[in-house]
C-alpha cells in the first residue's frame, strides 16, 4: 500500500478529529462547553474543506470553507453564547444518567455507519472516499446527542452538529453539494437558529425553564 | 345523419351545463338571474341531452378521445346504448327538476343562489360525464366530482349541525365506495396498467380475479346506490338537501351506481359467473323489503321517500341479479328480459321519485313542515301539487296503467321463468324472490297510501295549513313534465322496450324479440304465456269510471246533503281524530318488529296531558356501524400511545426509522 500524500493524511486527521468531537459532544454535560465543541467542530470542518479545495482546485469549495468559517465557527456560536447569557442558562448541565452506556451505543453506531459507508465508498470516485464512514457516523452520533438531551439548547447544538456531519458527508462523497444548495442550507440553518432563538424566549416564558419534559403537559389527554 | 355526431353534441351539452353553472357566479346573489334564468337554460340543455340520447340509443357506439387529462392518460369517451339509456334518464329527469328548481329556490336559504346554481349544474354535468367515460381515470374523476358536488348540495343549509353531520356521513360512505371502485379498476386492468375500458374489455380475467373485481364493484357501487347495509347515509342525506336536489340524487345519482354495476359486470368483466347474481339478488331483495318496511314507519315525508328509494334500488338490483344468473347460465333471452325490466324500473323510478320529491318540496315551501303529523288536507289548498303528486304516488305503488306496474310486472315475469334454471336448489328458492318482490310492491302501495293520505287528504292537522298556497307556474310545469313521463312510460311499454332492446343486446347479446306483439299489447316472451295491454286497461278503467258517474247522475234523486265523511254520525270530528302517520304505520311496525329498534313512551292512565312518543331507529346502525366506530376508535387510541409528548421520544422514532431504513439499504 502506497503511503498517503501529506494532504490526504491531514484530511484523515481532520476526519478523526470530527469523530472525536462528536463523541465529546455526546458525553458533554455542560451546555456552554457543548457550544465550544460545536465551534471547534466547525473549525475542523472549515480546515478540511479548504484542504479539499486546495487538493482538487475547485474554487467553489473555498467559498464553502469561508461560509463555514463565518457561519459555523463565528456567527452561530456567538449567537448561541449570547442566547445562553440572555436566557441565563450559563451554568446549566444536562442530567444525563448513563454516559458510559451512551458512549457504548455510540460505538455500535460508528461500526454500523462504517458498514453502511462501505458500498458508498466503493461507488464514489473521490479521493476523500475513505472519510464517508466518519461523516455518516458524525451525523448519527449528533442525532444520538439530540435524543439523549433534555434541554432545548443542547438539542439545537446537536441539530447543528448533525448539519456539520451531513456537510462533511457531501464533501467526502462528491466534493460538496452545488453552491446553490449549500447556500440554501446555510440560509436554512441561519433562519432556523433565529426562529428557535425566539422560541426559546417563548418557551421559557411559558414554562419558566427550557427543560423539554415540560412539553409533555401539552399532550392531548385521551 | 346530423352534422355533428351524437357524442360531440352530448359533450357540448354537458359543457353547456358547466358554463351555465359558472355563469351563476357572475351574479351570485341574484335569485332572478341565477335561480330562474340559468335553471331554465339548464333545463333546455337537459332536453337536448334527452333528444340526443334517444337518437344514440339505436346508433352504433361512438368513441372519442379528449385532449385533456393527465399526460399519457387523456380522457376517453364512449357513447353506446347503455350510456344512452342512462343519459336519457338524466336528461328527462333534469328537465323536470331544473324547471321546478327555477321556481323553487328563494333568497336567504343557506348557500347563495349563484353558488347553488354552480353546484347543481356541475352535479348534472358530472353525472353525464360518468356515463360517457371510457377509461378508469375519467370515470373516477367524474365520479368524485359527482360525489363532491352532491355533498355541497346536501349541505346547502350548512348552518344546521344535523345537516353537516348528514353530509359528512354521506361523504364518508361515498369515499369508501369510491375506494372499492378504484380497487375494482385496479383488478380489472389485470397487470397491464392499461386504464382504458377498451383494454379491460379485451382482457379476460380468471374466475378468481373476475369475482374479486365484481365483489369490489358491487361493494363500491352498492355504497352509492344505498344497498343495505350501506344505506345509512341515504335517509340522512336525501332529506337534508333542497327538494330538487333530493329528487336528482334519488332519481338519477343512485342510478349511476346501478349503471356502474352493469357496466363492470356485463361489459368490462365480460363473462359474469352465475352465482354473482345470487349475491346481487339477495342483497337487492333484502334492501327492497328493508327499505319499504322502514318507509312505512317514517313520520318525515322526505325520509319516507328516501327509504322508498332504498326499496326501489333494491328491486332494480334484484333484477340485475336475476340478469346475472340468467346470463351466467347462458339463458340470454331471459337475461335480456331481466335487464330490460331493471332498466325500465330505473327509468320509472327516476321519474316517479323525482315527481314525489318535488311534490314534497312544494308542500315544504307552502307549509314549512316535513313532519307528516303536522300536515293533512292539503288537497283543498294545493290542488295542482296534489293531483300531480297523486300520479307519482299511484305509479310508485305500481298500479296499472301507470309505469311502475310495467317494470314490476316484467320483473315478476322474469322471476316466473326461474324454473328453467338447471340448478335444483336455485330454481326452487328463486320463486321466493318473486314473493319478496310482490310483498315489497304491496307494501310500497301501503306506504304510498300513507304518504299521500296523510299529507293531502283528511283535515289539516295544524291551523296554519289553511293558508298554504299552491306552487307557481314553473313548479307546476316541472311536476307535470314528470307526471306526463310516468303516464307515457306506463301506456307505451312496447315502444319503450323497443328502445331499451339495444342496451340489452349490448349487455347480454340478445334482446327481446317480437312475439306477435302489437303496438298496444306487450308480450315479452310468448303471447301465450303472458301479455299486458295498458291502453286497453286504461280505456277500461276510464270507461267504468265514466259509466259509473253517468249512472249515478242519471239515477240519483238529486237531493244533496253535505256532511263530513266517516264521522259515523258523531258530528264533532276534529283533526286529531284522523289516522296519523304513526297509527297508519303501526301494523307494519308490529309485524316487522325484528327489523326495528323501537323506543316507545306510553303515557300513564292518570296523565292530564298525555303524550305518546315513538322513536324508530335502524338496527343496522347499532349492529354494524357502532361496533365499527368503536373498533376504529380503539385502534386510534392504540396508535395514540405513540404520542408520548416527549420530544426526545419523537427524535428516537426518527432515529430508529433512519437506522432501520439504512439497515435495509445495507442488506
mmCIF file of C-alpha atoms in Angstrom, chain A residues 2-207:
data_model
loop_
_atom_site.group_PDB
_atom_site.id
_atom_site.type_symbol
_atom_site.label_atom_id
_atom_site.label_comp_id
_atom_site.label_asym_id
_atom_site.label_seq_id
_atom_site.Cartn_x
_atom_site.Cartn_y
_atom_site.Cartn_z
ATOM 1 C CA UNK A 2 1.464 3.277 -1.077
ATOM 2 C CA UNK A 3 1.981 5.876 1.630
ATOM 3 C CA UNK A 4 -0.666 8.572 1.576
ATOM 4 C CA UNK A 5 0.250 12.066 0.488
ATOM 5 C CA UNK A 6 0.555 14.574 3.318
ATOM 6 C CA UNK A 7 -2.612 16.473 2.446
ATOM 7 C CA UNK A 8 -4.675 13.299 2.456
ATOM 8 C CA UNK A 9 -3.156 12.360 5.772
ATOM 9 C CA UNK A 10 -4.074 15.757 7.145
ATOM 10 C CA UNK A 11 -7.606 15.270 5.864
ATOM 11 C CA UNK A 12 -7.833 11.964 7.658
ATOM 12 C CA UNK A 13 -6.657 13.659 10.814
ATOM 13 C CA UNK A 14 -9.406 16.221 10.402
ATOM 14 C CA UNK A 15 -11.963 13.440 9.957
ATOM 15 C CA UNK A 16 -10.716 11.692 13.047
ATOM 16 C CA UNK A 17 -10.944 14.970 14.963
ATOM 17 C CA UNK A 18 -14.517 15.406 13.834
ATOM 18 C CA UNK A 19 -15.423 11.974 15.104
ATOM 19 C CA UNK A 20 -13.641 12.630 18.361
ATOM 20 C CA UNK A 21 -15.507 15.905 18.749
ATOM 21 C CA UNK A 22 -18.779 14.140 18.065
ATOM 22 C CA UNK A 23 -18.030 11.728 20.888
ATOM 23 C CA UNK A 24 -17.020 14.609 23.084
ATOM 24 C CA UNK A 25 -20.344 16.259 22.444
ATOM 25 C CA UNK A 26 -22.137 13.021 23.181
ATOM 26 C CA UNK A 27 -20.575 12.887 26.613
ATOM 27 C CA UNK A 28 -20.550 16.583 27.453
ATOM 28 C CA UNK A 29 -22.963 17.787 30.119
ATOM 29 C CA UNK A 30 -22.368 21.480 30.223
ATOM 30 C CA UNK A 31 -24.177 23.478 27.636
ATOM 31 C CA UNK A 32 -21.587 26.191 27.214
ATOM 32 C CA UNK A 33 -18.908 23.599 26.592
ATOM 33 C CA UNK A 34 -21.178 21.985 24.014
ATOM 34 C CA UNK A 35 -21.233 25.258 22.110
ATOM 35 C CA UNK A 36 -17.451 25.448 22.286
ATOM 36 C CA UNK A 37 -17.204 21.951 20.905
ATOM 37 C CA UNK A 38 -19.559 22.881 18.121
ATOM 38 C CA UNK A 39 -17.402 25.846 17.201
ATOM 39 C CA UNK A 40 -14.369 23.605 17.232
ATOM 40 C CA UNK A 41 -16.120 21.097 15.018
ATOM 41 C CA UNK A 42 -16.921 23.931 12.631
ATOM 42 C CA UNK A 43 -13.300 24.996 12.589
ATOM 43 C CA UNK A 44 -12.089 21.490 11.787
ATOM 44 C CA UNK A 45 -14.700 21.272 9.061
ATOM 45 C CA UNK A 46 -13.519 24.574 7.660
ATOM 46 C CA UNK A 47 -9.923 23.364 7.542
ATOM 47 C CA UNK A 48 -10.967 20.102 5.916
ATOM 48 C CA UNK A 49 -12.969 21.933 3.281
ATOM 49 C CA UNK A 50 -10.137 24.273 2.499
ATOM 50 C CA UNK A 51 -7.811 21.301 2.229
ATOM 51 C CA UNK A 52 -10.069 19.519 -0.214
ATOM 52 C CA UNK A 53 -10.437 22.739 -2.185
ATOM 53 C CA UNK A 54 -6.683 23.095 -2.429
ATOM 54 C CA UNK A 55 -6.274 19.429 -3.429
ATOM 55 C CA UNK A 56 -8.922 19.417 -6.138
ATOM 56 C CA UNK A 57 -8.600 23.021 -7.228
ATOM 57 C CA UNK A 58 -12.372 23.522 -7.073
ATOM 58 C CA UNK A 59 -12.820 27.181 -6.322
ATOM 59 C CA UNK A 60 -16.362 26.918 -5.044
ATOM 60 C CA UNK A 61 -15.092 24.809 -2.156
ATOM 61 C CA UNK A 62 -13.041 27.771 -0.960
ATOM 62 C CA UNK A 63 -16.258 29.698 -0.820
ATOM 63 C CA UNK A 64 -17.794 26.858 1.131
ATOM 64 C CA UNK A 65 -14.928 26.912 3.570
ATOM 65 C CA UNK A 66 -15.354 30.632 4.003
ATOM 66 C CA UNK A 67 -19.050 30.199 4.579
ATOM 67 C CA UNK A 68 -18.337 27.546 7.173
ATOM 68 C CA UNK A 69 -15.897 29.784 8.908
ATOM 69 C CA UNK A 70 -18.249 32.710 9.005
ATOM 70 C CA UNK A 71 -21.388 30.852 9.916
ATOM 71 C CA UNK A 72 -20.396 27.840 11.933
ATOM 72 C CA UNK A 73 -17.263 28.986 13.642
ATOM 73 C CA UNK A 74 -18.037 32.612 14.314
ATOM 74 C CA UNK A 75 -21.624 33.638 13.951
ATOM 75 C CA UNK A 76 -23.682 30.722 15.254
ATOM 76 C CA UNK A 77 -21.535 30.036 18.340
ATOM 77 C CA UNK A 78 -21.633 33.744 19.102
ATOM 78 C CA UNK A 79 -25.370 33.740 18.748
ATOM 79 C CA UNK A 80 -25.692 30.686 20.934
ATOM 80 C CA UNK A 81 -23.453 32.126 23.638
ATOM 81 C CA UNK A 82 -25.435 35.314 23.608
ATOM 82 C CA UNK A 83 -28.640 33.313 23.918
ATOM 83 C CA UNK A 84 -27.181 31.372 26.809
ATOM 84 C CA UNK A 85 -26.267 34.575 28.552
ATOM 85 C CA UNK A 86 -29.611 36.214 27.968
ATOM 86 C CA UNK A 87 -31.518 33.096 28.932
ATOM 87 C CA UNK A 88 -29.329 32.786 31.987
ATOM 88 C CA UNK A 89 -28.514 29.112 31.493
ATOM 89 C CA UNK A 90 -24.757 29.544 31.684
ATOM 90 C CA UNK A 91 -24.334 27.067 34.499
ATOM 91 C CA UNK A 92 -26.920 24.590 33.280
ATOM 92 C CA UNK A 93 -25.941 20.980 32.930
ATOM 93 C CA UNK A 94 -27.702 18.046 31.415
ATOM 94 C CA UNK A 95 -28.984 15.471 33.899
ATOM 95 C CA UNK A 96 -27.536 12.591 31.923
ATOM 96 C CA UNK A 97 -27.839 9.310 33.734
ATOM 97 C CA UNK A 98 -25.697 6.870 31.836
ATOM 98 C CA UNK A 99 -22.872 8.467 29.899
ATOM 99 C CA UNK A 100 -20.924 5.231 29.685
ATOM 100 C CA UNK A 101 -23.874 3.378 28.144
ATOM 101 C CA UNK A 102 -24.449 6.171 25.657
ATOM 102 C CA UNK A 103 -20.803 6.064 24.609
ATOM 103 C CA UNK A 104 -21.013 2.322 24.073
ATOM 104 C CA UNK A 105 -24.125 2.803 21.980
ATOM 105 C CA UNK A 106 -22.225 5.465 20.042
ATOM 106 C CA UNK A 107 -19.501 2.934 19.391
ATOM 107 C CA UNK A 108 -22.003 0.492 17.930
ATOM 108 C CA UNK A 109 -23.383 3.245 15.765
ATOM 109 C CA UNK A 110 -19.937 4.067 14.425
ATOM 110 C CA UNK A 111 -19.463 0.427 13.460
ATOM 111 C CA UNK A 112 -22.863 0.448 11.779
ATOM 112 C CA UNK A 113 -22.018 3.663 9.948
ATOM 113 C CA UNK A 114 -18.758 2.242 8.642
ATOM 114 C CA UNK A 115 -20.559 -0.842 7.420
ATOM 115 C CA UNK A 116 -23.074 1.390 5.767
ATOM 116 C CA UNK A 117 -20.455 3.569 4.105
ATOM 117 C CA UNK A 118 -18.581 0.644 2.584
ATOM 118 C CA UNK A 119 -20.724 0.287 -0.572
ATOM 119 C CA UNK A 120 -20.989 4.062 -0.950
ATOM 120 C CA UNK A 121 -17.196 4.422 -0.743
ATOM 121 C CA UNK A 122 -16.877 1.737 -3.389
ATOM 122 C CA UNK A 123 -19.132 3.750 -5.692
ATOM 123 C CA UNK A 124 -17.685 7.187 -5.033
ATOM 124 C CA UNK A 125 -14.787 8.284 -7.207
ATOM 125 C CA UNK A 126 -13.371 10.952 -4.957
ATOM 126 C CA UNK A 127 -10.013 10.767 -3.253
ATOM 127 C CA UNK A 128 -11.724 11.525 0.045
ATOM 128 C CA UNK A 129 -13.954 8.483 -0.049
ATOM 129 C CA UNK A 130 -12.357 6.868 2.984
ATOM 130 C CA UNK A 131 -13.897 9.540 5.196
ATOM 131 C CA UNK A 132 -17.512 8.889 4.188
ATOM 132 C CA UNK A 133 -17.896 6.415 7.022
ATOM 133 C CA UNK A 134 -16.778 9.016 9.537
ATOM 134 C CA UNK A 135 -19.174 11.578 8.087
ATOM 135 C CA UNK A 136 -22.130 9.207 8.432
ATOM 136 C CA UNK A 137 -21.004 8.310 11.944
ATOM 137 C CA UNK A 138 -20.803 12.003 12.911
ATOM 138 C CA UNK A 139 -24.317 12.571 11.619
ATOM 139 C CA UNK A 140 -25.753 9.622 13.509
ATOM 140 C CA UNK A 141 -23.859 10.499 16.686
ATOM 141 C CA UNK A 142 -25.230 14.016 16.521
ATOM 142 C CA UNK A 143 -28.701 12.543 16.207
ATOM 143 C CA UNK A 144 -27.991 10.391 19.254
ATOM 144 C CA UNK A 145 -26.826 13.504 21.097
ATOM 145 C CA UNK A 146 -30.165 15.136 20.371
ATOM 146 C CA UNK A 147 -32.059 12.104 21.614
ATOM 147 C CA UNK A 148 -30.208 11.880 24.908
ATOM 148 C CA UNK A 149 -30.604 15.569 25.794
ATOM 149 C CA UNK A 150 -33.450 17.124 27.656
ATOM 150 C CA UNK A 151 -32.621 20.821 27.372
ATOM 151 C CA UNK A 152 -33.763 22.663 24.302
ATOM 152 C CA UNK A 153 -30.412 24.404 23.989
ATOM 153 C CA UNK A 154 -28.370 21.249 23.693
ATOM 154 C CA UNK A 155 -30.799 19.838 21.159
ATOM 155 C CA UNK A 156 -30.079 22.816 18.952
ATOM 156 C CA UNK A 157 -26.389 22.159 19.269
ATOM 157 C CA UNK A 158 -26.999 18.531 18.334
ATOM 158 C CA UNK A 159 -29.013 19.650 15.346
ATOM 159 C CA UNK A 160 -26.268 21.954 14.124
ATOM 160 C CA UNK A 161 -23.707 19.242 14.638
ATOM 161 C CA UNK A 162 -25.818 16.932 12.515
ATOM 162 C CA UNK A 163 -25.729 19.517 9.786
ATOM 163 C CA UNK A 164 -21.937 19.535 10.073
ATOM 164 C CA UNK A 165 -21.891 15.782 9.608
ATOM 165 C CA UNK A 166 -24.077 15.987 6.524
ATOM 166 C CA UNK A 167 -21.913 18.720 5.073
ATOM 167 C CA UNK A 168 -18.833 16.601 5.604
ATOM 168 C CA UNK A 169 -20.555 13.577 4.063
ATOM 169 C CA UNK A 170 -21.444 15.561 0.968
ATOM 170 C CA UNK A 171 -17.909 16.815 0.683
ATOM 171 C CA UNK A 172 -16.298 13.425 1.009
ATOM 172 C CA UNK A 173 -18.709 11.683 -1.345
ATOM 173 C CA UNK A 174 -18.973 14.255 -4.135
ATOM 174 C CA UNK A 175 -16.683 17.198 -3.229
ATOM 175 C CA UNK A 176 -19.570 19.153 -1.783
ATOM 176 C CA UNK A 177 -23.017 19.975 -2.944
ATOM 177 C CA UNK A 178 -23.686 22.502 -5.704
ATOM 178 C CA UNK A 179 -23.162 26.035 -4.476
ATOM 179 C CA UNK A 180 -26.848 26.886 -4.691
ATOM 180 C CA UNK A 181 -27.803 24.011 -2.426
ATOM 181 C CA UNK A 182 -25.068 24.866 0.017
ATOM 182 C CA UNK A 183 -26.127 28.488 0.204
ATOM 183 C CA UNK A 184 -29.700 27.352 0.663
ATOM 184 C CA UNK A 185 -28.780 25.032 3.505
ATOM 185 C CA UNK A 186 -26.700 27.728 5.160
ATOM 186 C CA UNK A 187 -29.612 30.121 4.972
ATOM 187 C CA UNK A 188 -31.940 27.464 6.382
ATOM 188 C CA UNK A 189 -29.672 26.861 9.331
ATOM 189 C CA UNK A 190 -29.432 30.566 9.951
ATOM 190 C CA UNK A 191 -33.167 31.119 9.819
ATOM 191 C CA UNK A 192 -33.851 28.035 11.943
ATOM 192 C CA UNK A 193 -31.428 29.396 14.505
ATOM 193 C CA UNK A 194 -33.093 32.796 14.623
ATOM 194 C CA UNK A 195 -36.595 31.315 14.831
ATOM 195 C CA UNK A 196 -35.545 28.908 17.537
ATOM 196 C CA UNK A 197 -33.955 31.764 19.454
ATOM 197 C CA UNK A 198 -37.333 33.460 19.518
ATOM 198 C CA UNK A 199 -38.953 30.193 20.508
ATOM 199 C CA UNK A 200 -36.658 29.776 23.459
ATOM 200 C CA UNK A 201 -37.799 33.007 24.985
ATOM 201 C CA UNK A 202 -41.403 31.997 24.436
ATOM 202 C CA UNK A 203 -40.831 28.550 25.897
ATOM 203 C CA UNK A 204 -39.124 29.965 28.937
ATOM 204 C CA UNK A 205 -41.874 32.474 29.448
ATOM 205 C CA UNK A 206 -44.446 29.705 29.356
ATOM 206 C CA UNK A 207 -42.680 27.059 31.422
#
